[in-house]
Amino acid sequence: MATDTSRLPVASGRVAEIREVALSLFARRGYHATSMKDIGDALGIRAPSLYNHFESKQQILVEVMRGTMEQLLRDHIDALASTDDVVEQLRRATEAHVRYHARFRDEIQVGNIEIRALEEPERSRIVLLRREYSDSWEALILRGVGRSVFRVSSPRLTAWAILEMGIGVARWFDPAGEMSETLLAYHYGDMALRLVGIAHAPAASVSAVE
Amino acid sequence: MATDTSRLPVASGRVAEIREVALSLFARRGYHATSMKDIGDALGIRAPSLYNHFESKQQILVEVMRGTMEQLLRDHIDALASTDDVVEQLRRATEAHVRYHARFRDEIQVGNIEIRALEEPERSRIVLLRREYSDSWEALILRGVGRSVFRVSSPRLTAWAILEMGIGVARWFDPAGEMSETLLAYHYGDMALRLVGIAHAPAASVSAVE
């Protein structure tokens, strides 16, 4: 977990601890079923001390959700900026998307379930960031179609299909399991290319991967 | 909604009403935030009357989740039994999966979010049905690979990718929107075929679909 959170915006030790413990409780019990007292108990501190760092439970949720989306967008922009080749852009953006969802599983689960617990105007801001992200995917696929490199019947549905298959990873990926995050990312990169009509030979025989 | 629920197991009018109203409240507020009194209020009846039909709020959740999974499995089995051609099996199973997720959006959302609110042994039963479903998808893809019709690097990841991209439909599909459930199903069927290495020309030009 230390390696994971190190990729999120830098926060002082105590703030990072609170966020991590709160995230874990939100993911397991749900936001509404978790009190500031529960968070304090899990950290071995009294609830009032939490308020030195966060105004409210809602503020913790906001920071978790905003930090998560901003990191995802940064990784995505890096992937696109790293090459002009639209095929490589799609591969790298898919790999970044899948790595992200394999790594920040609790953040994704809380983000998807607790969006309804987020108060305005923060909810609209998060929804806007998500929209920005999926629009960028659609634009990427449209660029590939425009260059006659991709062939798809619906750029939007293709973008959403790639996004959704990657989001699913957060539900089942086990970092202690047989498949590494890196191999996983390669597989999804190949699947994304297939979805835009670029057929590669499979990376490995069935028996080697299963 | 009348057309939708008619495909679920037949229930007497009042029971169906209670299930429908409870489902809607669970989807919008969450299971824990919904009381039997809320369900009664929405129906204009007193909470104690609900207990003539359901033992508990938990039993309503159980019936919603079990009914949902059983219907999904039935549609899946019908799709597989309808043809021996593994390509058509994949196409029809994907179309059934997508139609289902386009239609039963509240059921899917409640199913995915509230699985943690389900008590044992029902939770394990639902998890088992889900496992049965995804295993059948993996077996389908393995059959296609065995017949040298499909080419994939990982049958399991390919199965999960198809499942997840279809599940995503429940989050955004709008039956009043521009794209019909049927056209949606065709698009996803084509994408599933691409994922197993069967490249078709896109069904329509970009401009015709977007």
XYZ file of C-alpha atoms in Angstrom:
420
model
C 0.000 0.000 0.000
C 2.970 2.320 0.649
C 4.041 2.087 -2.985
C 0.476 2.692 -4.165
C -0.265 5.799 -2.168
C 3.130 7.254 -3.017
C 1.764 7.866 -6.489
C -1.085 9.968 -5.176
C -0.542 13.636 -4.371
C 1.896 14.067 -1.518
C 0.212 14.446 1.838
C 1.638 14.707 5.298
C 1.955 11.416 7.165
C -1.103 11.783 9.363
C -3.341 13.029 6.562
C -2.242 10.143 4.342
C -2.923 7.675 7.167
C -6.392 9.038 7.753
C -7.190 8.920 4.067
C -5.929 5.365 3.758
C -7.871 4.062 6.750
C -11.031 5.930 5.745
C -10.755 4.583 2.201
C -10.451 1.045 3.472
C -13.500 1.450 5.724
C -15.554 3.138 2.978
C -14.679 0.280 0.613
C -15.610 -2.450 3.079
C -18.606 -0.970 4.918
C -19.720 1.896 2.751
C -19.452 5.636 3.328
C -22.728 6.071 5.217
C -22.023 3.118 7.516
C -18.602 4.545 8.486
C -18.418 7.232 11.183
C -15.565 9.584 12.055
C -15.386 7.618 15.311
C -14.810 4.373 13.344
C -11.989 6.053 11.452
C -10.492 7.383 14.695
C -10.806 3.969 16.375
C -9.018 2.259 13.496
C -6.163 4.759 13.849
C -6.130 4.649 17.645
C -6.915 8.365 17.951
C -9.965 10.230 19.205
C -12.441 11.479 16.609
C -11.990 15.191 17.520
C -8.305 14.936 16.510
C -9.408 13.976 13.006
C -10.957 17.398 12.646
C -7.508 18.979 12.862
C -6.861 17.420 9.459
C -10.260 17.133 7.778
C -13.314 19.332 8.234
C -15.691 16.419 7.823
C -16.113 12.865 6.630
C -17.416 14.362 3.405
C -14.111 16.171 2.905
C -12.209 12.888 3.195
C -14.459 11.374 0.538
C -13.970 14.404 -1.697
C -10.190 14.184 -1.440
C -10.135 10.459 -2.137
C -12.339 10.830 -5.199
C -10.687 13.935 -6.579
C -7.162 12.574 -6.038
C -8.143 9.381 -7.819
C -9.578 11.054 -10.912
C -6.753 13.565 -11.188
C -4.148 10.800 -11.079
C -6.007 8.824 -13.745
C -6.170 11.886 -16.007
C -2.457 12.612 -15.523
C -1.492 9.042 -16.464
C -3.773 9.256 -19.481
C -2.310 12.549 -20.694
C 1.219 11.165 -20.278
C 0.304 8.137 -22.386
C -1.077 10.322 -25.180
C 1.811 12.792 -25.071
C 4.452 10.062 -25.244
C 3.999 9.329 -28.964
C 2.321 10.619 -32.124
C 1.486 7.114 -33.314
C -2.208 6.639 -32.676
C -1.825 2.862 -32.325
C 0.805 3.316 -29.631
C -1.324 5.999 -27.987
C -4.206 3.555 -27.749
C -1.977 0.790 -26.429
C -0.302 3.003 -23.828
C -3.534 4.674 -22.741
C -5.132 1.237 -22.292
C -2.148 -0.052 -20.350
C -2.222 3.025 -18.100
C -5.969 2.615 -17.587
C -5.616 -1.059 -16.652
C -2.588 -0.550 -14.398
C -4.470 2.166 -12.615
C -7.536 -0.004 -12.049
C -5.404 -2.965 -10.965
C -3.599 -0.778 -8.435
C -6.229 1.527 -6.933
C -8.964 -1.041 -6.430
C -10.432 0.444 -3.241
C -10.398 3.946 -4.723
C -12.274 2.698 -7.806
C -14.854 0.806 -5.803
C -15.501 3.738 -3.483
C -15.525 6.100 -6.459
C -18.159 4.090 -8.297
C -20.386 3.282 -5.331
C -20.162 6.513 -3.335
C -20.524 9.053 -6.130
C -24.118 9.333 -4.904
C -22.860 10.160 -1.388
C -20.849 13.104 -2.701
C -22.410 16.513 -2.103
C -22.607 19.335 -4.618
C -20.701 21.068 -6.083
C -18.073 18.320 -5.724
C -20.228 15.664 -7.321
C -20.629 17.689 -10.493
C -16.874 18.354 -10.562
C -16.086 14.636 -10.383
C -18.699 13.849 -13.021
C -17.072 16.497 -15.233
C -13.602 14.966 -14.794
C -15.004 11.556 -15.723
C -16.634 13.053 -18.769
C -13.354 14.711 -19.741
C -11.642 11.319 -19.480
C -14.153 9.398 -21.592
C -14.326 12.229 -24.150
C -10.559 12.008 -24.542
C -10.891 8.285 -25.281
C -13.537 8.898 -27.881
C -11.385 11.612 -29.477
C -8.414 9.228 -29.550
C -10.443 6.627 -31.421
C -11.839 9.237 -33.788
C -8.270 10.345 -34.600
C -7.347 6.757 -35.454
C -10.444 6.440 -37.621
C -9.642 9.786 -39.270
C -6.171 8.517 -40.163
C -7.715 5.304 -41.540
C -5.752 3.290 -38.988
C -8.733 2.213 -36.872
C -11.969 0.776 -38.243
C -14.920 0.849 -35.889
C -18.659 1.175 -36.289
C -19.030 3.418 -33.223
C -16.076 5.336 -31.744
C -18.099 6.138 -28.656
C -19.172 2.561 -27.894
C -15.667 1.315 -28.611
C -14.214 3.869 -26.202
C -16.718 2.914 -23.522
C -16.107 -0.802 -24.057
C -12.365 -0.332 -23.493
C -12.997 1.818 -20.429
C -15.456 -0.657 -18.935
C -13.364 -3.748 -19.508
C -10.522 -1.988 -17.693
C -12.706 -0.793 -14.825
C -13.729 -4.415 -14.278
C -10.130 -5.225 -13.372
C -10.572 -3.315 -10.099
C -13.216 -5.845 -9.068
C -11.164 -9.007 -9.379
C -7.453 -8.280 -9.727
C -5.316 -9.813 -7.001
C -1.777 -8.437 -6.855
C -0.724 -11.656 -5.095
C -2.276 -13.765 -7.865
C -0.588 -15.525 -10.747
C -0.888 -12.747 -13.301
C 1.243 -9.656 -12.860
C -0.118 -6.170 -13.377
C 2.269 -5.779 -16.295
C 1.141 -8.899 -18.140
C -2.445 -7.863 -17.485
C -1.772 -4.465 -19.044
C -0.279 -6.103 -22.159
C -3.329 -8.334 -22.590
C -5.752 -5.432 -22.354
C -3.623 -3.328 -24.687
C -3.871 -6.119 -27.272
C -7.623 -6.433 -26.736
C -8.090 -2.675 -27.240
C -6.214 -2.885 -30.542
C -8.458 -5.733 -31.641
C -11.521 -3.636 -30.840
C -10.361 -0.944 -33.262
C -9.790 -3.545 -35.957
C -6.059 -4.095 -35.580
C -5.532 -7.826 -35.425
C -2.312 -9.048 -33.929
C -1.341 -12.628 -33.393
C -2.007 -13.462 -29.742
C 0.956 -12.593 -27.552
C 1.287 -16.127 -26.261
C -0.326 -19.526 -26.694
C -3.326 -20.301 -24.539
C -1.465 -22.831 -22.463
C 1.293 -20.343 -21.641
C -1.100 -17.800 -20.193
C -3.915 -19.749 -18.620
C -41.222 -0.927 -16.569
C -44.266 -3.199 -17.022
C -42.669 -4.856 -20.032
C -39.393 -5.306 -18.197
C -40.678 -6.951 -15.068
C -42.927 -9.220 -17.101
C -39.784 -11.137 -18.022
C -38.959 -11.824 -14.386
C -40.549 -14.752 -12.567
C -44.280 -14.289 -12.258
C -45.301 -12.749 -8.958
C -48.687 -11.653 -7.685
C -49.495 -8.001 -8.280
C -48.765 -6.754 -4.783
C -45.520 -8.708 -4.444
C -44.337 -7.422 -7.815
C -45.231 -3.857 -6.797
C -43.313 -4.121 -3.547
C -40.307 -5.566 -5.334
C -40.372 -2.835 -7.957
C -40.659 0.023 -5.478
C -38.018 -1.470 -3.168
C -35.666 -1.977 -6.099
C -36.062 1.625 -7.157
C -35.364 2.871 -3.612
C -32.385 0.532 -3.158
C -30.943 1.772 -6.460
C -31.365 5.434 -5.606
C -30.644 5.559 -1.869
C -28.929 2.291 -1.134
C -30.213 -0.755 0.750
C -29.139 0.342 4.225
C -30.600 3.822 3.804
C -34.002 2.400 2.808
C -36.401 1.263 5.543
C -39.493 -0.912 5.280
C -41.379 2.258 6.233
C -39.928 4.066 3.184
C -41.083 1.213 0.964
C -44.535 1.268 2.551
C -44.766 5.068 2.214
C -43.879 4.898 -1.479
C -46.670 2.355 -1.971
C -49.142 4.197 0.238
C -49.469 1.243 2.619
C -48.391 0.756 6.215
C -45.117 -1.057 6.837
C -46.730 -3.946 8.789
C -48.737 -4.878 5.658
C -45.454 -5.438 3.836
C -44.719 -8.299 6.204
C -47.690 -10.216 4.791
C -45.657 -10.538 1.610
C -42.011 -10.430 2.681
C -40.484 -11.567 5.963
C -37.937 -8.769 5.925
C -36.182 -6.139 3.867
C -33.394 -8.691 3.453
C -35.829 -11.106 1.813
C -36.804 -8.469 -0.750
C -33.128 -7.947 -1.583
C -32.591 -11.697 -1.866
C -35.490 -12.097 -4.289
C -34.383 -9.191 -6.441
C -30.833 -10.490 -6.678
C -31.718 -14.140 -7.174
C -34.402 -13.379 -9.770
C -31.926 -11.217 -11.673
C -29.167 -13.818 -11.840
C -31.540 -16.657 -12.704
C -32.997 -14.691 -15.601
C -29.530 -13.841 -16.885
C -28.497 -17.503 -16.747
C -31.673 -18.613 -18.553
C -31.107 -16.114 -21.385
C -27.491 -17.258 -21.625
C -28.393 -20.942 -21.794
C -30.994 -20.212 -24.491
C -28.382 -18.371 -26.551
C -25.941 -21.280 -26.335
C -28.585 -23.926 -27.032
C -29.903 -22.103 -30.106
C -27.014 -23.093 -32.395
C -23.946 -25.344 -32.623
C -21.903 -22.691 -34.403
C -19.515 -21.283 -31.808
C -19.326 -17.912 -33.578
C -23.107 -17.562 -33.454
C -23.120 -18.756 -29.847
C -20.713 -15.970 -28.931
C -22.692 -13.394 -30.854
C -26.035 -14.428 -29.380
C -24.685 -14.793 -25.845
C -23.169 -11.296 -26.089
C -26.375 -9.843 -27.460
C -28.381 -11.483 -24.650
C -25.888 -10.195 -22.080
C -26.073 -6.647 -23.419
C -29.852 -6.614 -23.817
C -30.150 -7.827 -20.262
C -27.876 -5.093 -18.909
C -29.599 -2.425 -20.993
C -32.975 -3.510 -19.647
C -32.443 -4.337 -15.972
C -30.310 -1.370 -15.044
C -31.565 -0.915 -11.478
C -31.277 -4.642 -10.796
C -27.669 -4.633 -12.005
C -26.712 -1.590 -9.979
C -28.304 -2.955 -6.813
C -26.775 -6.377 -7.510
C -23.280 -4.981 -7.817
C -23.429 -2.502 -4.957
C -25.501 -4.440 -2.421
C -23.890 -7.864 -2.713
C -22.106 -6.871 0.497
C -25.480 -6.214 2.194
C -26.646 -9.744 1.428
C -26.534 -12.149 4.368
C -25.276 -15.714 4.261
C -26.039 -18.250 2.911
C -27.693 -16.176 0.172
C -24.575 -14.188 -0.580
C -22.581 -17.345 -1.316
C -25.407 -18.647 -3.507
C -25.404 -15.486 -5.620
C -21.616 -15.526 -5.871
C -21.872 -19.149 -7.053
C -24.413 -18.244 -9.753
C -22.145 -15.436 -10.958
C -19.237 -17.835 -11.038
C -21.307 -20.322 -13.021
C -22.101 -17.584 -15.533
C -18.530 -16.402 -16.040
C -17.262 -20.009 -16.174
C -19.710 -20.693 -18.986
C -18.299 -17.729 -20.916
C -14.776 -18.960 -20.464
C -15.810 -22.455 -21.604
C -17.479 -20.959 -24.680
C -14.308 -19.170 -25.668
C -12.213 -22.256 -24.995
C -14.510 -24.259 -27.316
C -13.952 -21.701 -30.062
C -10.203 -21.831 -29.496
C -10.329 -25.646 -29.491
C -12.057 -25.600 -32.881
C -9.429 -23.132 -34.165
C -12.178 -20.577 -34.831
C -11.170 -18.133 -32.086
C -7.638 -16.908 -31.470
C -7.031 -15.344 -28.062
C -4.091 -15.102 -25.704
C -6.227 -15.610 -22.589
C -9.724 -17.135 -22.769
C -10.418 -16.060 -19.212
C -9.456 -12.400 -19.677
C -11.321 -12.288 -22.974
C -14.445 -13.694 -21.302
C -14.184 -11.165 -18.494
C -13.588 -8.288 -20.903
C -16.785 -9.136 -22.798
C -18.730 -9.489 -19.547
C -17.454 -6.194 -18.167
C -18.033 -4.156 -21.289
C -21.620 -5.400 -21.244
C -22.118 -4.713 -17.553
C -21.052 -1.133 -18.207
C -24.128 -0.676 -20.381
C -26.302 -0.757 -17.246
C -24.569 2.425 -16.044
C -25.290 4.638 -19.018
C -27.911 3.149 -21.323
C -30.978 5.330 -21.777
C -33.931 3.545 -23.384
C -35.234 6.956 -24.466
C -31.904 7.807 -26.077
C -30.914 7.713 -29.728
C -29.541 4.193 -29.811
C -31.977 1.305 -29.539
C -31.313 -1.712 -27.359
C -31.211 -3.835 -30.512
C -28.591 -1.753 -32.312
C -26.587 -1.684 -29.102
C -26.691 -5.478 -28.924
C -25.433 -5.757 -32.527
C -22.508 -3.430 -31.814
C -21.439 -5.397 -28.777
C -21.845 -8.705 -30.594
C -19.465 -7.412 -33.270
C -16.997 -6.188 -30.638
C -17.035 -9.594 -28.921
C -16.207 -11.272 -32.241
C -13.315 -8.878 -32.726
C -11.987 -9.759 -29.286
C -11.756 -13.428 -30.286
C -9.924 -12.507 -33.467
C -12.824 -12.535 -35.927
C -12.641 -9.300 -37.874
C -15.755 -8.175 -39.640
C -16.173 -4.995 -41.546
C -17.896 -2.469 -39.299
C -21.650 -2.770 -39.513
C -22.080 0.829 -40.554
C -19.997 3.874 -41.291
C -19.046 6.099 -38.397
C -21.276 8.907 -39.544
C -24.297 6.614 -39.731
C -23.966 5.536 -36.117
C -22.543 8.465 -34.260
